PDB file of C-alpha atoms in Angstrom:
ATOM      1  CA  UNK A   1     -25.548  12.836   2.804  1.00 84.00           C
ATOM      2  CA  UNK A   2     -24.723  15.268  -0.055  1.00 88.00           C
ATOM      3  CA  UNK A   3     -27.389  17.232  -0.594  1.00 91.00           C
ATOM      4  CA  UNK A   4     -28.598  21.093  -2.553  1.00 94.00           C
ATOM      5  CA  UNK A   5     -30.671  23.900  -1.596  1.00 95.00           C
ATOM      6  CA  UNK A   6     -32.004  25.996  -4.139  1.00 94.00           C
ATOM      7  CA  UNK A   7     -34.154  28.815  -4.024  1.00 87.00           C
ATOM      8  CA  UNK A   8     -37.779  28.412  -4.347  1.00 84.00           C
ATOM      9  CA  UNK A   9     -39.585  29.688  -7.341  1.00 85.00           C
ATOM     10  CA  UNK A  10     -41.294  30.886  -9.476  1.00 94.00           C
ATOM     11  CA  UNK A  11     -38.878  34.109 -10.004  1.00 96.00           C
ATOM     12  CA  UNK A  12     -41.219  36.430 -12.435  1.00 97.00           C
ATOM     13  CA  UNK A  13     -39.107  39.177 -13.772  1.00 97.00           C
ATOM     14  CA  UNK A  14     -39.445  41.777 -16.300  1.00 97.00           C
ATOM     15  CA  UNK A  15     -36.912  41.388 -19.387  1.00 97.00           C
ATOM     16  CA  UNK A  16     -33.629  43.093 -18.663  1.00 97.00           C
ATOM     17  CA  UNK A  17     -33.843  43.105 -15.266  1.00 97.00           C
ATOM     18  CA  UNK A  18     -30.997  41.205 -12.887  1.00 98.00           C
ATOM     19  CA  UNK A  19     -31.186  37.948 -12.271  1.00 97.00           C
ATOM     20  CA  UNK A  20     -30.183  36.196  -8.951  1.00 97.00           C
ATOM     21  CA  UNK A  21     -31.003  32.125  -8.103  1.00 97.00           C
ATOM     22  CA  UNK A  22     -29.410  31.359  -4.838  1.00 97.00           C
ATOM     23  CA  UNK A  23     -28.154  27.807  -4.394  1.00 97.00           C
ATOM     24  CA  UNK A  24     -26.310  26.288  -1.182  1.00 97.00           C
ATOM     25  CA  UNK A  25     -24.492  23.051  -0.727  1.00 96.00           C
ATOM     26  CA  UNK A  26     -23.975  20.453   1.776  1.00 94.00           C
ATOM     27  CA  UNK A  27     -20.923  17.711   1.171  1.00 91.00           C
ATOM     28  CA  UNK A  28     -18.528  16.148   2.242  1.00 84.00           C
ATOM     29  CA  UNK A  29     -15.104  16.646   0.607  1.00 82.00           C
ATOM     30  CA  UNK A  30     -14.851  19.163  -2.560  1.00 85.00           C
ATOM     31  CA  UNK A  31     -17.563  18.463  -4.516  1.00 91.00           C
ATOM     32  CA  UNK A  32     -17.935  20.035  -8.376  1.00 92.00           C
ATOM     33  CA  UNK A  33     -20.655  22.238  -9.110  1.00 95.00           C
ATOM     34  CA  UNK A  34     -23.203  22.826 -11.709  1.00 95.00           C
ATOM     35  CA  UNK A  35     -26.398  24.357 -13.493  1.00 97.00           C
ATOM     36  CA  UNK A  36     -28.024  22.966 -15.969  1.00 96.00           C
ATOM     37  CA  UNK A  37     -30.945  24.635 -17.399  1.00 97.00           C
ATOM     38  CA  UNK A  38     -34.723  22.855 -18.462  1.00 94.00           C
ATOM     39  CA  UNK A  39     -36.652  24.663 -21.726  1.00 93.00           C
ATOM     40  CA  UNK A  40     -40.963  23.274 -21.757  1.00 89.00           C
ATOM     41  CA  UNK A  41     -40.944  19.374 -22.974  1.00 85.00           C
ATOM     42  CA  UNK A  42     -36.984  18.961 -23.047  1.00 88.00           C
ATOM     43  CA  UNK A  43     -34.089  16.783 -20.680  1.00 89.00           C
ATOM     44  CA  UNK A  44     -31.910  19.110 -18.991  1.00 92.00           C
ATOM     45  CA  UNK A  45     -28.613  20.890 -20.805  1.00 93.00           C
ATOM     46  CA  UNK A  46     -25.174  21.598 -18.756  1.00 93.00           C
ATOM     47  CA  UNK A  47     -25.397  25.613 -18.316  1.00 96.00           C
ATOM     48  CA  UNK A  48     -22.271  26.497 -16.583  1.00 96.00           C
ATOM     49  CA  UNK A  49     -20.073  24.400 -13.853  1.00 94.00           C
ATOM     50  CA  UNK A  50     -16.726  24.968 -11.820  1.00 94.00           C
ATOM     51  CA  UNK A  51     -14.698  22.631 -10.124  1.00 90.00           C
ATOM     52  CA  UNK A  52     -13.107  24.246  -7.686  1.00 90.00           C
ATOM     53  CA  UNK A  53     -13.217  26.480  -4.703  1.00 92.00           C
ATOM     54  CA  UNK A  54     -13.303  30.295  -6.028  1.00 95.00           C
ATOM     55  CA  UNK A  55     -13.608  28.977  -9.832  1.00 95.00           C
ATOM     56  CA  UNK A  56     -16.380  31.041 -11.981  1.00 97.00           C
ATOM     57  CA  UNK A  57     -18.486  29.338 -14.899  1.00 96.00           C
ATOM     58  CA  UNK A  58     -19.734  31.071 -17.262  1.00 97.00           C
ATOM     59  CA  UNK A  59     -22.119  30.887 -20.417  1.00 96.00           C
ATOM     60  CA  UNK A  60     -24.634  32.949 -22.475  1.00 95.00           C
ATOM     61  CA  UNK A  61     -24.194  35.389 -20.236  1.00 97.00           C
ATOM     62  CA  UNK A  62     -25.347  33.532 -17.128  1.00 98.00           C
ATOM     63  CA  UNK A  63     -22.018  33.384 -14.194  1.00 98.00           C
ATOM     64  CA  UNK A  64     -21.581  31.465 -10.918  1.00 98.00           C
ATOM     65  CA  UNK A  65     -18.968  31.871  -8.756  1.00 98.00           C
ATOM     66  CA  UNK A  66     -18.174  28.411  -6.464  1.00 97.00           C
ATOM     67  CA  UNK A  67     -17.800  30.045  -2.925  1.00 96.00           C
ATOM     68  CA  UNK A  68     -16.423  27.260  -0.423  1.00 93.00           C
ATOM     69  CA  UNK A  69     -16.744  30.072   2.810  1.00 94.00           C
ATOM     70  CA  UNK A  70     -20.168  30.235   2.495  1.00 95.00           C
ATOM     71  CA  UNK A  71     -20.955  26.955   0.385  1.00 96.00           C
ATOM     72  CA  UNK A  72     -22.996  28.422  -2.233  1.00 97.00           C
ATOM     73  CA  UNK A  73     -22.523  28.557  -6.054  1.00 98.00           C
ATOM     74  CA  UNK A  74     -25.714  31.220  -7.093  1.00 98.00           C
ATOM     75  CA  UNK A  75     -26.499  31.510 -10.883  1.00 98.00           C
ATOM     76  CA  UNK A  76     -26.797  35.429 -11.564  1.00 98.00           C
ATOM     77  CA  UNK A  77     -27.248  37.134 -15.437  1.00 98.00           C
ATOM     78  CA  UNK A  78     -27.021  41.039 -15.241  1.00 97.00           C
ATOM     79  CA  UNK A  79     -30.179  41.024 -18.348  1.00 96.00           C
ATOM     80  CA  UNK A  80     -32.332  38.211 -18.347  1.00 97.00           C
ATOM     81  CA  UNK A  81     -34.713  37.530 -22.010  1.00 97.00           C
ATOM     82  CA  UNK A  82     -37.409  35.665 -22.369  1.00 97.00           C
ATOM     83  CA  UNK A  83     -35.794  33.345 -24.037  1.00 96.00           C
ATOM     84  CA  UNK A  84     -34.524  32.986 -20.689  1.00 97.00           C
ATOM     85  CA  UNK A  85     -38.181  31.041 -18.994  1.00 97.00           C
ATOM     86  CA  UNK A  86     -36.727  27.732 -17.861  1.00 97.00           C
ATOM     87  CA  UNK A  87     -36.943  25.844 -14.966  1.00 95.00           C
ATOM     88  CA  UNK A  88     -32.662  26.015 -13.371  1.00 97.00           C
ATOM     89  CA  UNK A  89     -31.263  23.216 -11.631  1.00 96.00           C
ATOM     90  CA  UNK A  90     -27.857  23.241  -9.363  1.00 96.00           C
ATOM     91  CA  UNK A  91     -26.316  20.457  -8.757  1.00 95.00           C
ATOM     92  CA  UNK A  92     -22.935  18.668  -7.356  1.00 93.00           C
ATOM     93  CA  UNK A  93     -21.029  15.640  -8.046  1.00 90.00           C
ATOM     94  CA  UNK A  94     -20.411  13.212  -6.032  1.00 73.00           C
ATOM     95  CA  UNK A  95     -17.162  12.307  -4.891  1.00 73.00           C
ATOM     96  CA  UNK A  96     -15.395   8.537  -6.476  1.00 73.00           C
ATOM     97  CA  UNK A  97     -19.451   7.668  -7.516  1.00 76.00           C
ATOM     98  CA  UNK A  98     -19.561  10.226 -10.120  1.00 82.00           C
ATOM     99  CA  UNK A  99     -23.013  10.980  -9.686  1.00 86.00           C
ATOM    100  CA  UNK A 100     -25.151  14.404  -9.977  1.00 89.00           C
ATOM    101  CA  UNK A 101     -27.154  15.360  -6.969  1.00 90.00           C
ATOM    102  CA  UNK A 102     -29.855  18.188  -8.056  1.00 92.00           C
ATOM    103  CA  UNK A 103     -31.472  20.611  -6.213  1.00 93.00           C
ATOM    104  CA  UNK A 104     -35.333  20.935  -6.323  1.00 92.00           C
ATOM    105  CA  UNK A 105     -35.185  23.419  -9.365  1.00 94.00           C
ATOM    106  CA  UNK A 106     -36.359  26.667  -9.902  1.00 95.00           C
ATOM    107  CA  UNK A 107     -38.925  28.204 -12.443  1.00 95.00           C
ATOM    108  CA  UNK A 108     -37.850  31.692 -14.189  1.00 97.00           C
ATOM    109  CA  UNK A 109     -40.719  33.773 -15.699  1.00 97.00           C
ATOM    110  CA  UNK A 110     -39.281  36.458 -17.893  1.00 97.00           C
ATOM    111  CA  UNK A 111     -42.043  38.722 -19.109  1.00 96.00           C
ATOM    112  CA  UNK A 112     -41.692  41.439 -21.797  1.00 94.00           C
TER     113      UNK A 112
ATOM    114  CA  UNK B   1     -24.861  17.645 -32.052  1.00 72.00           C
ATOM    115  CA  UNK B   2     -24.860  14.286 -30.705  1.00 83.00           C
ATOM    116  CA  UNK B   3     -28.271  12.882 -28.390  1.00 91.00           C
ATOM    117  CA  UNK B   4     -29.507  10.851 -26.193  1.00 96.00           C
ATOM    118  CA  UNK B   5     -32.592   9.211 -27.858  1.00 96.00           C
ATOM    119  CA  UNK B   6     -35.367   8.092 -25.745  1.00 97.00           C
ATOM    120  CA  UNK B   7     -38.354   6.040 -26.767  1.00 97.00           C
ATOM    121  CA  UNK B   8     -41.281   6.377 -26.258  1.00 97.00           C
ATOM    122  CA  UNK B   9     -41.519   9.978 -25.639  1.00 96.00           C
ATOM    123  CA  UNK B  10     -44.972   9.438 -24.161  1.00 97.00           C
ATOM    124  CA  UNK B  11     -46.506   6.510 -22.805  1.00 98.00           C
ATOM    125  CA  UNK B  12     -50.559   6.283 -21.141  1.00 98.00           C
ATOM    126  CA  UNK B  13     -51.017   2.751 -19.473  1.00 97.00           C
ATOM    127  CA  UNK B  14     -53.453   1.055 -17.353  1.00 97.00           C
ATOM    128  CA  UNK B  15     -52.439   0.097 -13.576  1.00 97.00           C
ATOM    129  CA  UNK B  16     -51.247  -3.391 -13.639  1.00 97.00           C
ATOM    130  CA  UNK B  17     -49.459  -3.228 -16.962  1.00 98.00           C
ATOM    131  CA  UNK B  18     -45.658  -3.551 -17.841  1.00 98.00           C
ATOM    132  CA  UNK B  19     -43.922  -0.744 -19.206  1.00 98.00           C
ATOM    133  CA  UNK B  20     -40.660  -0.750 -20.800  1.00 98.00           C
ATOM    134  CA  UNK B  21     -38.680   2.855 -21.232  1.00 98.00           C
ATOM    135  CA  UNK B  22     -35.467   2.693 -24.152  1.00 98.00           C
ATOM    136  CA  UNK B  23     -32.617   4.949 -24.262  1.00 98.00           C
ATOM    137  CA  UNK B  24     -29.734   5.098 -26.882  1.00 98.00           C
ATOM    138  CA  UNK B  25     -26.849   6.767 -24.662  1.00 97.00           C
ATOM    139  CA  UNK B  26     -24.273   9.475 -26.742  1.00 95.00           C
ATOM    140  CA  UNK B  27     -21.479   6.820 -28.589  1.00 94.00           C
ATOM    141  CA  UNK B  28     -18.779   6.351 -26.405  1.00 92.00           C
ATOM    142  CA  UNK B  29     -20.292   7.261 -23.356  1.00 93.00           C
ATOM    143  CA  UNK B  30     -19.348   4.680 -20.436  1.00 90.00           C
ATOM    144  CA  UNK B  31     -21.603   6.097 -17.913  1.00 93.00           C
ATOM    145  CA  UNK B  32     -25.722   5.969 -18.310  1.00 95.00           C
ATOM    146  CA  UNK B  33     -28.329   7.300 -15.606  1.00 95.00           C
ATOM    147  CA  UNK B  34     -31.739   7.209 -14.630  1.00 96.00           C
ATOM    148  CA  UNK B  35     -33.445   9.943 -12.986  1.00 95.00           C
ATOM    149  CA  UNK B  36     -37.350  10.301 -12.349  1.00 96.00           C
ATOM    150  CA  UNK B  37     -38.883  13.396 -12.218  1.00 93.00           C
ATOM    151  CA  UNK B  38     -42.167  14.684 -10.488  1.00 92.00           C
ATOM    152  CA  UNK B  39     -43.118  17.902  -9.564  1.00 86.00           C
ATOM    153  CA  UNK B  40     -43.264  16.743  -5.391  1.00 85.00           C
ATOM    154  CA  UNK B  41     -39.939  15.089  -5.354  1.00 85.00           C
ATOM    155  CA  UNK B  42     -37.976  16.693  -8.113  1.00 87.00           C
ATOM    156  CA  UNK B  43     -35.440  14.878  -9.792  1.00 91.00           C
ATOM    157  CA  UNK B  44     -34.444  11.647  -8.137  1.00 92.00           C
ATOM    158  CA  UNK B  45     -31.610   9.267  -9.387  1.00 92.00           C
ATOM    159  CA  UNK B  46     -33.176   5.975  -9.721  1.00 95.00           C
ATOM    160  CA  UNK B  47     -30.275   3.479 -11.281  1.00 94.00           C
ATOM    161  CA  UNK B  48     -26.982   4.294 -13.334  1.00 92.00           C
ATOM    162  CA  UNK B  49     -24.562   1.633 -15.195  1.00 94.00           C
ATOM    163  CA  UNK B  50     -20.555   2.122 -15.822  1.00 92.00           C
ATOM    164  CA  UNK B  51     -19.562   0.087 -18.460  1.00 92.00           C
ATOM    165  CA  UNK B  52     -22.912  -1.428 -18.742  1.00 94.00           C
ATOM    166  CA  UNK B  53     -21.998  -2.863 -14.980  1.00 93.00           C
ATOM    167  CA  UNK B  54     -25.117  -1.279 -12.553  1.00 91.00           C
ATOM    168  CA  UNK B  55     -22.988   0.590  -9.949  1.00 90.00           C
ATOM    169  CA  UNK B  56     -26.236   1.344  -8.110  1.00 86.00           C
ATOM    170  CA  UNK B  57     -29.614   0.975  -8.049  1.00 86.00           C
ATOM    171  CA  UNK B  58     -30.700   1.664  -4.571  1.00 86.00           C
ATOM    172  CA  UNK B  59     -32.828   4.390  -5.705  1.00 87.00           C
ATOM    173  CA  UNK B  60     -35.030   2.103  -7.722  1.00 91.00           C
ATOM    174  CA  UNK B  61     -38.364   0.621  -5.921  1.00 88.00           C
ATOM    175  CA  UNK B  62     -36.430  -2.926  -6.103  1.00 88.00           C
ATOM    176  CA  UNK B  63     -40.168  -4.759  -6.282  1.00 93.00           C
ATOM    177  CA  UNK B  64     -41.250  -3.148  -9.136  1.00 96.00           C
ATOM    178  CA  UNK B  65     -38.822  -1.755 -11.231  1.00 96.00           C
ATOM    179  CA  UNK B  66     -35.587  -2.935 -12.857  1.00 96.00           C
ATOM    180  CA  UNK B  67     -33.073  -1.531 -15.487  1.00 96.00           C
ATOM    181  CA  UNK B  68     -30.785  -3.351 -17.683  1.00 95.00           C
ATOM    182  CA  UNK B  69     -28.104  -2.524 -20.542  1.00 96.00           C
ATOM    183  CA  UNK B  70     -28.102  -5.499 -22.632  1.00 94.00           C
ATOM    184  CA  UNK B  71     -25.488  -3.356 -24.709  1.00 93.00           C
ATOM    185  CA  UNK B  72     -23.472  -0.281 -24.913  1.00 92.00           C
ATOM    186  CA  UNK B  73     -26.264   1.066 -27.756  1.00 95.00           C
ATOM    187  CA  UNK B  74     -29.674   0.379 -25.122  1.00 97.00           C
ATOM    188  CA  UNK B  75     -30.771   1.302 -21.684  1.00 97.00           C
ATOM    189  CA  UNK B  76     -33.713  -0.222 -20.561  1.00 97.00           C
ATOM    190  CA  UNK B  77     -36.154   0.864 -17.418  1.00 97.00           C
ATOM    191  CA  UNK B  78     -39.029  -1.701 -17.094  1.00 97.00           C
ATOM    192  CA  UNK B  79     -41.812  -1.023 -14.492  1.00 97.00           C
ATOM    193  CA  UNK B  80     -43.900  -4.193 -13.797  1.00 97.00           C
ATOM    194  CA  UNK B  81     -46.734  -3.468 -12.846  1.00 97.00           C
ATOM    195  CA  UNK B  82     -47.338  -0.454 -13.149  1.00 97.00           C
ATOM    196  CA  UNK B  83     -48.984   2.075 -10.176  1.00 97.00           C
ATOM    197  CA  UNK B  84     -50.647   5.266 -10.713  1.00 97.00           C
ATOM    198  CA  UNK B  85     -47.568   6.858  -8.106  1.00 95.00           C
ATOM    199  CA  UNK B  86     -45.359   6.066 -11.059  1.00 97.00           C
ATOM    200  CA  UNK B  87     -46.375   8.994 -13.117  1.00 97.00           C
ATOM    201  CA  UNK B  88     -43.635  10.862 -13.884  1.00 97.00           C
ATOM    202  CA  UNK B  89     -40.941  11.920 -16.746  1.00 96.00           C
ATOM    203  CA  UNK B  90     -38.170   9.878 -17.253  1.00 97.00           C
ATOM    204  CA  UNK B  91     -34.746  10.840 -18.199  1.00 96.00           C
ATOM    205  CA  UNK B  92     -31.587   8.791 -18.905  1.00 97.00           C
ATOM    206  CA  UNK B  93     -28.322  10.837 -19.181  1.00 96.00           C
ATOM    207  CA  UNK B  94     -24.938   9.754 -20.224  1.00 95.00           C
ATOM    208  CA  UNK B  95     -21.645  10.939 -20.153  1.00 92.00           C
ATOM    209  CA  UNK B  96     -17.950  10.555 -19.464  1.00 89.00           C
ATOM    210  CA  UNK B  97     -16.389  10.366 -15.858  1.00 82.00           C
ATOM    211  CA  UNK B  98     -15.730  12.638 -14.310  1.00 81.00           C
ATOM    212  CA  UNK B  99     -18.886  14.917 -15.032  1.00 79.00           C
ATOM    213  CA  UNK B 100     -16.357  18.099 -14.709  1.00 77.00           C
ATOM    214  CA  UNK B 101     -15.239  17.672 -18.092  1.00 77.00           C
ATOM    215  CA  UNK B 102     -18.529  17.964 -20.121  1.00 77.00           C
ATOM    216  CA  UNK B 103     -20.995  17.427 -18.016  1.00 83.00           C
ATOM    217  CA  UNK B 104     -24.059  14.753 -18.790  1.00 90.00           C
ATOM    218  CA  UNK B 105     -26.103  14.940 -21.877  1.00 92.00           C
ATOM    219  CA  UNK B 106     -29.794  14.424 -20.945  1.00 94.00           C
ATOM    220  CA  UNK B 107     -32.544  13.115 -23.348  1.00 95.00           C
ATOM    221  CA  UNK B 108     -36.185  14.489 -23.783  1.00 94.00           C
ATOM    222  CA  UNK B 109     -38.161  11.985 -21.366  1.00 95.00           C
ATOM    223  CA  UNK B 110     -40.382   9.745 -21.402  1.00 97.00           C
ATOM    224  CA  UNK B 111     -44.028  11.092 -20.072  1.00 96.00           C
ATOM    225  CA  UNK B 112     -45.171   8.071 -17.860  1.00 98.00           C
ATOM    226  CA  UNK B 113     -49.090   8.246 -16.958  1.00 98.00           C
ATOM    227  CA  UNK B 114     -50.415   5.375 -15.096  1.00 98.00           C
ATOM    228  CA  UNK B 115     -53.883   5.609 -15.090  1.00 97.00           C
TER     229      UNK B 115
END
């Protein structure tokens, strides 16, 4: 079945540093793509998504670029904050069912 | 900004007793999931409704658990009875199909401890 790989965490990294969280796909068909990000004691918020093959989301300075070649869509932010510390989720839809499929998550430490 | 509202946002029980979890989806949302999350098996989808019609459930331990939507306002996840393995934070989400418009909108949880 449809199914996401993320990297495995924690990622501890000093503030204004580069940030890279790798995430690969398996599905069947074109699925869409997402990241939602998870702040201490709340649900999960929509951080960025793309829907197609070679599409790039973007927000608060975060980007992911949906790369059907090599089936990966990684979450990258050229100067992380520590506002930044969150646990990052990628995740697909799929297909007619609609639903989300998330990978296992990955903490980011940003440290002053 | 509009929520999803989810009741209670923690709950300690005692193995053996029933547990009901309430969510108030976004107005106007058709579609309403629940996902479980523990730290060994991440997030896993356990039930979601379309038009308060269950499209699938087969996530759901079918012995133990059901969910409902007795209207378009309430989502309800019972657990009966309750097992220490059911610890865990609860989300519903809901949204409008397809996700790639907007996305879901996911509430705060519901910390379960089953002690």
């Amino acid at each position: 079945g449809d199914s996401v790989t993320q990297m495995e965490g924690p990622v501890t990294l000093s503030e204004e540093a580069f940030l890279t969280i790798n995430c690969t796909y398996t599905a069947t068909g074109y699925p869409s793509l997402f990241w939602y990000v998870q702040y201490p004691g709340e649900g999960l918020q929509l951080l960025l998504k793309a829907t197609k093959a070679d599409d790039k989301g973007s927000n608060k300075g975060f980007e992911a670029t949906y790369r059907k070649e090599t089936t990966s869509f990684h979450l990258e932010k050229g100067s992380v904050q520590v506002s930044d510390s969150a646990v990052y989720f990628c995740a697909l839809s799929q297909g007619a069912t609609n639903k989300l499929i998330f990978g296992t998550g990955t903490l980011l430490a940003v440290q002053p | 900004d509009a929520r999803v509202t989810q009741t209670p946002r923690h709950k300690v029980t005692e193995m053996g007793q029933e547990v009901t979890m309430r969510c108030q989806p976004i107005l106007g949302h058709n579609t309403v999931f629940w996902y479980r999350q523990t730290m060994m098996q991440g997030l896993e989808l356990l039930a979601y409704f379309r038009n308060r019609a269950p499209l699938d459930d087969s996530g759901m331990p079918k012995d133990r658990f059901s969910a409902e939507m007795p209207d378009a306002t309430l989502a309800t996840l019972k657990i009966q009875p309750s097992e220490p393995r059911d610890s865990a934070v609860y989300f519903c989400a809901s949204g409008l199909v397809p996700p790639e418009n907007y996305g879901y909108t996911f509430g705060s949880g519901t910390r379960l401890t089953v002690v």
